[in-house]
Amino acid sequence: MYQRVILKLSGEALKGNGTYGIHPITVKNIATEIKEIYELGVQIGIVVGAGNLWRGKIGEELGMDRAQADYMGMLGTIMNGLALQDALESVLVPTRVMTVLPVSSVAEPYIRRRAMRHFEKGRVLIFSGGTGSPYFSTDTAAALRAAELNADIILMAKNGVEGVYDKDPKKHDDATMYDEVTQDEVLKQKLAVMDQTAASICRENKIDILVFNMNTYGNMKKAVLQEPIGTLVKWEE
């Protein structure tokens, strides 16, 4: 069983069957699954996206400055983080939201040593605000947190996607899913695991990634228990 994990949640997963926004029942179900792995004694850090609230593509269509659009996305991750914190605490899981953007009224500033202390005290951590800089995705934020907090693995919980495919399964019926793939292959073939910056950070810091479908109940627990599920992206020398 993994001892410390970074769980990368798709922001779009929080909207449930809706088009945009936060669906309370969906968030509560996610919190219930996180509680199951928390009760196994696993230290959990969560990085959540903001695709349910804001997408950079909308900013582009509006003719917005890229940096401005990215900062709006970072604020969206804080909103999602607070919603997830509320859901986790409603099922009695002690949780802290930490952000690299200064929003002291609602979240703690991200400080590595403080985060480690929270882990020691048995708290689930939600890292919001992305990296704090525009032009970087929440995938990159997850890779950075995994590296500096010495996580065993990044659990990439995808919205309706079972794993890593050789081509887009939504466009190609003959797409084949990998059980395992190396990070070198991910970078060379530009497979849709995470963005290239995040993938490079994982490779340089020897961090494995497990890609799985979060919409199937029980998959989070299977992932933590290292049961065969999704696609394992392995670091290999």
Tab-separated table of C-alpha atoms in Angstrom:
chain	number	residue	atom	x	y	z
A	1	MET	CA	0.000	0.000	0.000
A	2	TYR	CA	1.223	3.489	-0.799
A	3	GLN	CA	1.969	5.592	2.282
A	4	ARG	CA	1.792	9.117	0.840
A	5	VAL	CA	0.006	10.015	-2.381
A	6	ILE	CA	-0.851	13.084	-4.414
A	7	LEU	CA	-4.366	12.740	-5.798
A	8	LYS	CA	-4.902	14.845	-8.921
A	9	LEU	CA	-8.629	15.432	-9.362
A	10	SER	CA	-10.171	16.711	-12.555
A	11	GLY	CA	-12.151	19.877	-11.879
A	12	GLU	CA	-14.671	18.734	-14.478
A	13	ALA	CA	-15.478	15.713	-12.312
A	14	LEU	CA	-16.954	18.029	-9.662
A	15	LYS	CA	-19.726	19.211	-11.983
A	16	GLY	CA	-21.409	15.799	-12.074
A	17	ASN	CA	-23.726	15.533	-15.075
A	18	GLY	CA	-24.018	19.296	-15.421
A	19	THR	CA	-22.237	21.554	-17.888
A	20	TYR	CA	-20.539	23.823	-15.363
A	21	GLY	CA	-20.414	24.434	-11.632
A	22	ILE	CA	-20.091	22.300	-8.503
A	23	HIS	CA	-22.528	19.413	-7.971
A	24	PRO	CA	-22.866	18.861	-4.193
A	25	ILE	CA	-23.829	15.178	-4.364
A	26	THR	CA	-20.899	14.400	-6.666
A	27	VAL	CA	-18.459	16.218	-4.370
A	28	LYS	CA	-19.875	14.343	-1.359
A	29	ASN	CA	-19.378	11.010	-3.156
A	30	ILE	CA	-15.765	11.921	-3.938
A	31	ALA	CA	-15.225	12.874	-0.285
A	32	THR	CA	-16.635	9.512	0.820
A	33	GLU	CA	-14.149	7.668	-1.399
A	34	ILE	CA	-11.276	9.792	-0.093
A	35	LYS	CA	-12.379	8.944	3.459
A	36	GLU	CA	-12.042	5.228	2.645
A	37	ILE	CA	-8.373	5.603	1.698
A	38	TYR	CA	-7.765	8.038	4.571
A	39	GLU	CA	-8.964	5.370	7.007
A	40	LEU	CA	-6.311	3.011	5.637
A	41	GLY	CA	-3.715	5.360	7.125
A	42	VAL	CA	-2.584	6.873	3.835
A	43	GLN	CA	-1.313	10.466	3.830
A	44	ILE	CA	-3.235	12.304	1.115
A	45	GLY	CA	-2.478	15.519	-0.721
A	46	ILE	CA	-5.051	16.637	-3.299
A	47	VAL	CA	-4.567	18.933	-6.288
A	48	VAL	CA	-7.824	19.869	-7.978
A	49	GLY	CA	-8.359	21.548	-11.328
A	50	ALA	CA	-10.945	24.196	-12.230
A	51	GLY	CA	-12.363	22.980	-15.539
A	52	ASN	CA	-15.872	22.944	-14.051
A	53	LEU	CA	-15.708	26.689	-13.369
A	54	TRP	CA	-13.348	28.218	-15.890
A	55	ARG	CA	-11.379	27.089	-18.911
A	56	GLY	CA	-8.545	28.941	-20.589
A	57	LYS	CA	-10.170	28.294	-23.956
A	58	ILE	CA	-13.051	30.569	-22.932
A	59	GLY	CA	-10.542	33.294	-22.174
A	60	GLU	CA	-8.975	32.872	-25.597
A	61	GLU	CA	-12.382	33.170	-27.265
A	62	LEU	CA	-12.990	36.388	-25.332
A	63	GLY	CA	-9.628	37.719	-26.466
A	64	MET	CA	-8.302	37.816	-22.909
A	65	ASP	CA	-4.665	38.051	-21.940
A	66	ARG	CA	-3.384	34.512	-21.238
A	67	ALA	CA	-1.951	35.402	-17.830
A	68	GLN	CA	-5.239	37.010	-16.747
A	69	ALA	CA	-7.202	33.936	-17.827
A	70	ASP	CA	-4.791	31.653	-15.960
A	71	TYR	CA	-5.140	33.644	-12.737
A	72	MET	CA	-8.916	33.274	-13.003
A	73	GLY	CA	-8.393	29.511	-13.280
A	74	MET	CA	-6.226	29.550	-10.142
A	75	LEU	CA	-9.032	31.270	-8.225
A	76	GLY	CA	-11.382	28.565	-9.509
A	77	THR	CA	-9.176	25.870	-7.959
A	78	ILE	CA	-9.476	27.624	-4.593
A	79	MET	CA	-13.279	27.557	-4.856
A	80	ASN	CA	-13.172	23.841	-5.692
A	81	GLY	CA	-10.751	23.244	-2.832
A	82	LEU	CA	-13.071	24.899	-0.328
A	83	ALA	CA	-16.040	22.872	-1.605
A	84	LEU	CA	-14.053	19.658	-1.273
A	85	GLN	CA	-12.843	20.618	2.195
A	86	ASP	CA	-16.425	21.187	3.345
A	87	ALA	CA	-17.480	17.796	1.962
A	88	LEU	CA	-14.551	16.009	3.620
A	89	GLU	CA	-15.145	17.615	6.987
A	90	SER	CA	-18.848	16.687	6.762
A	91	VAL	CA	-17.702	13.031	6.771
A	92	LEU	CA	-15.302	13.715	9.667
A	93	VAL	CA	-12.027	13.862	7.730
A	94	PRO	CA	-9.722	16.622	9.110
A	95	THR	CA	-8.694	18.771	6.151
A	96	ARG	CA	-6.646	21.862	5.398
A	97	VAL	CA	-6.704	23.954	2.232
A	98	MET	CA	-3.308	25.417	1.338
A	99	THR	CA	-2.800	27.867	-1.482
A	100	VAL	CA	0.177	29.545	-3.143
A	101	LEU	CA	-1.996	32.612	-3.790
A	102	PRO	CA	-2.427	34.789	-0.673
A	103	VAL	CA	-6.078	34.332	0.362
A	104	SER	CA	-5.521	34.260	4.104
A	105	SER	CA	-9.186	34.671	5.013
A	106	VAL	CA	-10.137	31.270	3.605
A	107	ALA	CA	-6.961	29.175	3.205
A	108	GLU	CA	-3.495	28.732	4.658
A	109	PRO	CA	-0.437	29.800	2.686
A	110	TYR	CA	1.419	26.840	1.224
A	111	ILE	CA	4.603	26.223	3.212
A	112	ARG	CA	6.349	22.903	2.674
A	113	ARG	CA	7.319	22.313	6.317
A	114	ARG	CA	3.823	23.181	7.493
A	115	ALA	CA	2.383	20.742	4.971
A	116	MET	CA	4.650	17.976	6.259
A	117	ARG	CA	3.503	18.741	9.788
A	118	HIS	CA	-0.148	18.484	8.737
A	119	PHE	CA	0.603	15.056	7.255
A	120	GLU	CA	2.168	13.984	10.548
A	121	LYS	CA	-0.978	15.105	12.371
A	122	GLY	CA	-3.192	13.017	10.083
A	123	ARG	CA	-4.799	15.758	8.015
A	124	VAL	CA	-5.789	15.581	4.365
A	125	LEU	CA	-4.311	18.492	2.423
A	126	ILE	CA	-5.882	20.257	-0.542
A	127	PHE	CA	-3.370	22.232	-2.589
A	128	SER	CA	-5.109	24.988	-4.533
A	129	GLY	CA	-3.995	27.924	-6.656
A	130	GLY	CA	-2.031	25.741	-9.085
A	131	THR	CA	1.655	26.697	-9.123
A	132	GLY	CA	0.836	30.339	-8.415
A	133	SER	CA	2.152	31.351	-11.824
A	134	PRO	CA	0.375	31.619	-15.195
A	135	TYR	CA	1.286	29.342	-18.109
A	136	PHE	CA	1.486	26.287	-15.833
A	137	SER	CA	-1.271	23.710	-15.402
A	138	THR	CA	-2.564	21.997	-12.270
A	139	ASP	CA	-0.822	18.861	-13.613
A	140	THR	CA	2.461	20.707	-13.104
A	141	ALA	CA	1.325	21.732	-9.610
A	142	ALA	CA	0.645	18.071	-8.779
A	143	ALA	CA	4.102	17.063	-10.043
A	144	LEU	CA	5.776	19.803	-7.979
A	145	ARG	CA	3.932	18.856	-4.786
A	146	ALA	CA	4.715	15.166	-5.294
A	147	ALA	CA	8.406	15.962	-5.754
A	148	GLU	CA	8.869	18.306	-2.805
A	149	LEU	CA	6.684	16.304	-0.396
A	150	ASN	CA	8.282	12.955	-1.318
A	151	ALA	CA	5.029	11.314	-2.407
A	152	ASP	CA	5.109	7.665	-3.453
A	153	ILE	CA	2.982	8.244	-6.552
A	154	ILE	CA	0.618	10.638	-8.315
A	155	LEU	CA	-2.895	9.226	-8.691
A	156	MET	CA	-4.364	10.864	-11.804
A	157	ALA	CA	-8.114	10.491	-11.279
A	158	LYS	CA	-9.634	11.071	-14.708
A	159	ASN	CA	-13.219	11.974	-15.496
A	160	GLY	CA	-14.563	8.993	-17.464
A	161	VAL	CA	-11.186	7.888	-18.864
A	162	GLU	CA	-9.977	4.387	-17.920
A	163	GLY	CA	-6.253	4.924	-18.511
A	164	VAL	CA	-3.652	5.901	-21.119
A	165	TYR	CA	-4.370	5.021	-24.752
A	166	ASP	CA	-2.187	4.994	-27.853
A	167	LYS	CA	-4.754	7.338	-29.455
A	168	ASP	CA	-7.861	9.243	-28.420
A	169	PRO	CA	-10.501	6.570	-27.571
A	170	LYS	CA	-13.305	9.098	-28.138
A	171	LYS	CA	-12.242	9.530	-31.764
A	172	HIS	CA	-10.821	6.074	-32.582
A	173	ASP	CA	-12.661	2.813	-31.937
A	174	ASP	CA	-9.423	0.839	-32.295
A	175	ALA	CA	-7.605	2.740	-29.527
A	176	THR	CA	-5.630	0.425	-27.233
A	177	MET	CA	-5.128	1.071	-23.525
A	178	TYR	CA	-1.733	0.452	-21.933
A	179	ASP	CA	-1.452	-1.504	-18.689
A	180	GLU	CA	2.014	-0.053	-18.163
A	181	VAL	CA	4.078	2.498	-20.047
A	182	THR	CA	7.382	4.234	-19.288
A	183	GLN	CA	7.688	7.970	-18.870
A	184	ASP	CA	10.185	8.084	-21.727
A	185	GLU	CA	7.510	6.632	-24.009
A	186	VAL	CA	4.968	9.163	-22.725
A	187	LEU	CA	7.306	12.025	-23.600
A	188	LYS	CA	8.398	10.628	-26.961
A	189	GLN	CA	4.899	9.713	-28.150
A	190	LYS	CA	3.260	12.741	-26.486
A	191	LEU	CA	0.648	10.509	-24.871
A	192	ALA	CA	-2.214	12.307	-23.120
A	193	VAL	CA	-1.222	11.629	-19.507
A	194	MET	CA	-0.371	15.143	-18.367
A	195	ASP	CA	1.259	18.141	-19.967
A	196	GLN	CA	4.894	17.840	-21.037
A	197	THR	CA	6.249	20.082	-18.251
A	198	ALA	CA	4.584	17.979	-15.558
A	199	ALA	CA	5.711	14.733	-17.211
A	200	SER	CA	9.323	15.994	-17.306
A	201	ILE	CA	9.229	16.864	-13.599
A	202	CYS	CA	7.956	13.361	-12.786
A	203	ARG	CA	10.645	11.733	-14.883
A	204	GLU	CA	13.464	13.810	-13.385
A	205	ASN	CA	12.280	13.098	-9.836
A	206	LYS	CA	11.478	9.401	-10.390
A	207	ILE	CA	7.763	9.747	-9.611
A	208	ASP	CA	5.368	7.096	-10.935
A	209	ILE	CA	1.879	8.052	-12.120
A	210	LEU	CA	-1.271	5.938	-12.054
A	211	VAL	CA	-4.023	7.021	-14.461
A	212	PHE	CA	-7.497	5.641	-13.707
A	213	ASN	CA	-11.207	6.394	-14.010
A	214	MET	CA	-12.503	8.127	-10.889
A	215	ASN	CA	-16.153	7.682	-11.915
A	216	THR	CA	-16.117	3.988	-10.964
A	217	TYR	CA	-16.766	3.716	-7.233
A	218	GLY	CA	-13.970	1.966	-5.358
A	219	ASN	CA	-11.227	2.776	-7.873
A	220	MET	CA	-9.429	5.157	-5.510
A	221	LYS	CA	-9.093	2.432	-2.891
A	222	LYS	CA	-7.922	-0.077	-5.509
A	223	ALA	CA	-5.328	2.428	-6.705
A	224	VAL	CA	-3.916	2.959	-3.199
A	225	LEU	CA	-3.827	-0.797	-2.546
A	226	GLN	CA	-1.874	-1.241	-5.809
A	227	GLU	CA	-4.498	-3.483	-7.349
A	228	PRO	CA	-4.348	-3.756	-11.171
A	229	ILE	CA	-6.309	-0.781	-12.447
A	230	GLY	CA	-5.875	1.874	-15.133
A	231	THR	CA	-2.409	2.552	-16.553
A	232	LEU	CA	0.795	2.731	-14.506
A	233	VAL	CA	3.280	5.216	-15.943
A	234	LYS	CA	6.618	4.033	-14.559
A	235	TRP	CA	9.905	5.791	-14.126
A	236	GLU	CA	12.731	3.673	-15.497
A	237	GLU	CA	16.414	4.507	-15.682
